[in-house]
Coordinates of C-alpha atoms in Angstrom, one line a residue:
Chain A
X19 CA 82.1 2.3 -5.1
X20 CA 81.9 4.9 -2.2
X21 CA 85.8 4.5 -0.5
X22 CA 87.1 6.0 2.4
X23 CA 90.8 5.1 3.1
X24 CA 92.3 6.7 6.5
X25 CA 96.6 6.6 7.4
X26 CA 98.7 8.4 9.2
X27 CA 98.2 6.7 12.6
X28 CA 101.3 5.2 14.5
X29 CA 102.5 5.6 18.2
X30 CA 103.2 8.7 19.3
X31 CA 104.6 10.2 22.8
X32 CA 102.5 12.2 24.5
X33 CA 102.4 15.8 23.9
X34 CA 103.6 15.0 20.2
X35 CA 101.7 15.5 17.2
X36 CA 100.4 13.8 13.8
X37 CA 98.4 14.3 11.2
X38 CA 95.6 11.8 10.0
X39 CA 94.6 11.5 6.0
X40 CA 91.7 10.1 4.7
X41 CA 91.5 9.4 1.1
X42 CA 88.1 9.6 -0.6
X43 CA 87.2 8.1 -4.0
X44 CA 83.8 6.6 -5.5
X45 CA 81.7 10.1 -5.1
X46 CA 81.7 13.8 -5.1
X47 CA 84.1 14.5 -2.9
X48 CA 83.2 18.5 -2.7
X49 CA 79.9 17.9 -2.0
X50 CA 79.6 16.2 0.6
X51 CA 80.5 17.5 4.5
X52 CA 83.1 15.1 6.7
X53 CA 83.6 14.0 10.1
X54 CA 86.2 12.2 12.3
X55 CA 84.8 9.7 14.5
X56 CA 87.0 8.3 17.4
X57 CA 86.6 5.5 19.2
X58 CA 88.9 4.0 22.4
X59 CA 89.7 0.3 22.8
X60 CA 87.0 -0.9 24.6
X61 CA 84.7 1.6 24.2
X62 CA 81.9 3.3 22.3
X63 CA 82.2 5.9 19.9
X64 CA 83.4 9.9 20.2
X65 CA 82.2 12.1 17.5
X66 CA 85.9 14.3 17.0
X67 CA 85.2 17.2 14.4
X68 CA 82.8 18.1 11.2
X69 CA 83.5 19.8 8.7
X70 CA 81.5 21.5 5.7
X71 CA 81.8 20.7 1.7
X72 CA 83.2 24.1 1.2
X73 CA 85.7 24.1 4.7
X74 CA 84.0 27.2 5.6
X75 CA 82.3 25.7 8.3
X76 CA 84.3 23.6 11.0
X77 CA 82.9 22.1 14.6
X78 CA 85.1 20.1 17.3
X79 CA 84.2 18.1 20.2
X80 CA 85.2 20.1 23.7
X81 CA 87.9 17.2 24.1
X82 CA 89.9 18.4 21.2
X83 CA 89.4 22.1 20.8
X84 CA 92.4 23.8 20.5
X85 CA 94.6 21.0 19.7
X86 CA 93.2 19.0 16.6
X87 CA 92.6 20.9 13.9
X88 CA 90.3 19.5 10.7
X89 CA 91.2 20.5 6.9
X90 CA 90.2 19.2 3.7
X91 CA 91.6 19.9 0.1
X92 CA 89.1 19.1 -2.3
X93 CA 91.2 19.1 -5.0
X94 CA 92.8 16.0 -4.2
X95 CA 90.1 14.1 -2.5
X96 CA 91.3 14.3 1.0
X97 CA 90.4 14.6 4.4
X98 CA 92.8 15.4 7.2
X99 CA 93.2 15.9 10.9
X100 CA 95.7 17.9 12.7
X101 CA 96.4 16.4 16.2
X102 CA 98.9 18.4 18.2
X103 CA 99.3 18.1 22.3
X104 CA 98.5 14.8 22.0
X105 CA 97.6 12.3 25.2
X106 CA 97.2 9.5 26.4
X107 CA 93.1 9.8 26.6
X108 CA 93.4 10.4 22.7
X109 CA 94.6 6.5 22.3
X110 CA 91.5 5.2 19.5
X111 CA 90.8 4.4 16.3
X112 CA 90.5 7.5 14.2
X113 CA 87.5 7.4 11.5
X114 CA 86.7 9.6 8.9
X115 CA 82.6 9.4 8.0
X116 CA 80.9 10.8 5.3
X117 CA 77.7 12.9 5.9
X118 CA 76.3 14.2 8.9
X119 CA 74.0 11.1 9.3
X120 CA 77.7 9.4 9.0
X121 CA 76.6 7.1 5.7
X122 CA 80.2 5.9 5.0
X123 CA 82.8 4.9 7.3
X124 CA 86.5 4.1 6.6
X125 CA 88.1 1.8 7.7
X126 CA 90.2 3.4 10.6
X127 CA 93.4 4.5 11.9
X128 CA 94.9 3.6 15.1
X129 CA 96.4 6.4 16.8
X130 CA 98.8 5.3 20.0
X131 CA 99.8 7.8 22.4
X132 CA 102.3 6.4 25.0
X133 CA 105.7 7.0 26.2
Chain B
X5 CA 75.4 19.0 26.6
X6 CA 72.9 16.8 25.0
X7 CA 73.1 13.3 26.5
X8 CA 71.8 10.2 24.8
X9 CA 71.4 6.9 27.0
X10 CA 71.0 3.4 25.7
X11 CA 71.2 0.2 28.2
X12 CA 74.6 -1.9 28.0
X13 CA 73.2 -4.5 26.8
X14 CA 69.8 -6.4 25.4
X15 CA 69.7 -10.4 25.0
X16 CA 67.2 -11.8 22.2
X17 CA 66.3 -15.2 21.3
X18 CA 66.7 -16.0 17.3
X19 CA 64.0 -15.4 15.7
X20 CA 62.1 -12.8 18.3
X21 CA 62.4 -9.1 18.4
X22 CA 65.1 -6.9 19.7
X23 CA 64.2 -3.5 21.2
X24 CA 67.0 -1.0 21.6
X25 CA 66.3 2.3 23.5
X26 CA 67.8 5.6 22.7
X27 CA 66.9 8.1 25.4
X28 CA 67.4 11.9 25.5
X29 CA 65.8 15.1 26.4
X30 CA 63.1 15.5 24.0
X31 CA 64.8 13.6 21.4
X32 CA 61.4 13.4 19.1
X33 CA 62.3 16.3 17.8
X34 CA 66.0 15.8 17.0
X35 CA 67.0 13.5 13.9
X36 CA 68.1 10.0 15.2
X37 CA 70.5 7.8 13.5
X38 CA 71.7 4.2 14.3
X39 CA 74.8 2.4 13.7
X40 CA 75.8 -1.4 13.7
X41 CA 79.0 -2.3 14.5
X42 CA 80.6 -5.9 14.8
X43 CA 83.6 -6.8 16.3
X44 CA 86.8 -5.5 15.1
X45 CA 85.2 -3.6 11.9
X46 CA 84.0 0.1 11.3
X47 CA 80.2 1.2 12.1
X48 CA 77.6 1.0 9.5
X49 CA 74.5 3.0 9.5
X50 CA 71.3 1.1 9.7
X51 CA 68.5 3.8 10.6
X52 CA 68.9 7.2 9.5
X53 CA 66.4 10.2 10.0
X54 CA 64.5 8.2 12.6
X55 CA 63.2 5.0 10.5
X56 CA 65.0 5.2 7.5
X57 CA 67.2 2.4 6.0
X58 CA 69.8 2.7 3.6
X59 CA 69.8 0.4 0.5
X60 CA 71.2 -3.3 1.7
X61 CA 70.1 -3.0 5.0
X62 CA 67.2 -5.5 5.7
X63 CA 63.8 -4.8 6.2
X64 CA 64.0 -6.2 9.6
X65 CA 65.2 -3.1 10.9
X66 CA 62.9 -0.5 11.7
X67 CA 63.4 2.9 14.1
X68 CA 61.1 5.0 16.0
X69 CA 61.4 8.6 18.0
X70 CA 58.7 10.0 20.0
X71 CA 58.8 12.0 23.0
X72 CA 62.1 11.2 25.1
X73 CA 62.9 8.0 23.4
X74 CA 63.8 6.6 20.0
X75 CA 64.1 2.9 19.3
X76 CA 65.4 0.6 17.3
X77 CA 64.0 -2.6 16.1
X78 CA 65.2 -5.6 15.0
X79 CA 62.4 -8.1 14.2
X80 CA 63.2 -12.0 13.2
X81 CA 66.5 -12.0 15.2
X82 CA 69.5 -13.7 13.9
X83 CA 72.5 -15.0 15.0
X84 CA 74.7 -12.0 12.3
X85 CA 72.6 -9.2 14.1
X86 CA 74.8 -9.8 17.7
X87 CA 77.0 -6.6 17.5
X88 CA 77.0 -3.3 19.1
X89 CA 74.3 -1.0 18.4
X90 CA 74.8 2.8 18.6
X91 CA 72.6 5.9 18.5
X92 CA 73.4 9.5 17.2
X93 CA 72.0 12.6 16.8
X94 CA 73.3 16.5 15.8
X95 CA 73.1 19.0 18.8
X96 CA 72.1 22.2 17.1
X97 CA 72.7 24.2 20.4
X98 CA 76.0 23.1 20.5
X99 CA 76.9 22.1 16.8
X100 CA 78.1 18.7 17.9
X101 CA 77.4 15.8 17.0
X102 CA 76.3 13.2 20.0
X103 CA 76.7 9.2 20.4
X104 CA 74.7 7.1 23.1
X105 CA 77.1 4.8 24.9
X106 CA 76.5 1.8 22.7
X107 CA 74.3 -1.5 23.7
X108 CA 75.6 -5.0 23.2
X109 CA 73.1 -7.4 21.6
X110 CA 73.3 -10.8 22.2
X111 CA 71.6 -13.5 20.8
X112 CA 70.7 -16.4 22.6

């Protein structure tokens, strides 16, 4: 069975950092490209980052350039955002989705940035 | 950027159809993708490549995309289909990838 486990997300004062994992298990892990997915309470959903099979290839929404960065060691199965100068406008869930067309989702993280 | 627009919200009636609009500058010619999600859980894709469903998703859901607008519908409405429906497509121009804002259906 296709898994996608996030962690990592906590409160978190603003301008601090913290770095998301996403644990994958049930496929291919090195085949397949990623994404991070965000999504604020309330509201709808912010595509975050992509990332190819291989990591040569890395995209990031214009709300995060520069400050998240998105890695992935396929050696252990895992999926990982960097998220440094963090503020409050980053408060969301944090997903990690599978595939461009975003076939599998995980669960979430919840990322709280307040002082 | 590339904007996709979807109305807040669309009320249905169990047991008719449920329309759900996905508009966007030419988007006939970009790959659309839906996603369901119900309260307090993660997405699921429903409709990928335009009118494609992924295994366990019912037959009741069909998608469109022609022109300016893609659809989604949901025929024989029931009462588990009320959720949040959400369209998505890759921006080659910009390599991002783009959500509409989400519509609410509600059935009656």
């Amino acid at each position: 069975e296709v898994q996608l486990v996030e962690s990592g997300g906590g409160l978190v004062q603003p301008g601090g950092s913290l770095r998301l994992s996403c644990a994958a298990s049930g496929f291919t892990f090195s085949s397949y490209e990623m994404n991070w997915v965000r999504q604020a309470p309330g509201k709808g959903l912010e595509w975050v980052s992509y990332i190819s099979s291989s990591g040569s290839t890395i995209y990031y929404a214009d709300s995060v350039k520069g400050r998240f960065t998105i890695s992935r060691d396929n050696a252990k199965n895992s999926l990982y955002l960097q998220m440094n100068s963090l503020r409050a406008e980053d408060t969301a869930v944090y997903y990690c989705a599978r595939d461009t067309q975003l076939v599998r989702w995980g669960q979430g993280t919840l990322v709280t940035v307040s002082s | 950027s590339y904007v996709l627009t979807q109305p807040p919200s669309v009320s249905v009636a169990p047991g008719k159809t449920a329309r759900i609009t996905c508009g966007g500058n030419n988007i006939g010619s970009k790959s659309v993708h839906w996603y369901q999600q119900k309260p307090g859980q993660a997405p699921v894709l429903v409709i990928y490549y335009d009118s494609d469903r992924p295994s366990g998703i019912p037959e009741r859901f069909s998608g469109s995309n022609s022109g300016n607008t893609a659809t989604l519908t949901i025929s024989r409405v029931e009462a588990g289909d009320e959720a949040d429906y959400y369209c998505q497509v890759w921006d080659s121009s910009s390599d991002h990838a783009v959500f509409g804002g989400g519509t609410q259906l509600t059935v009656l």
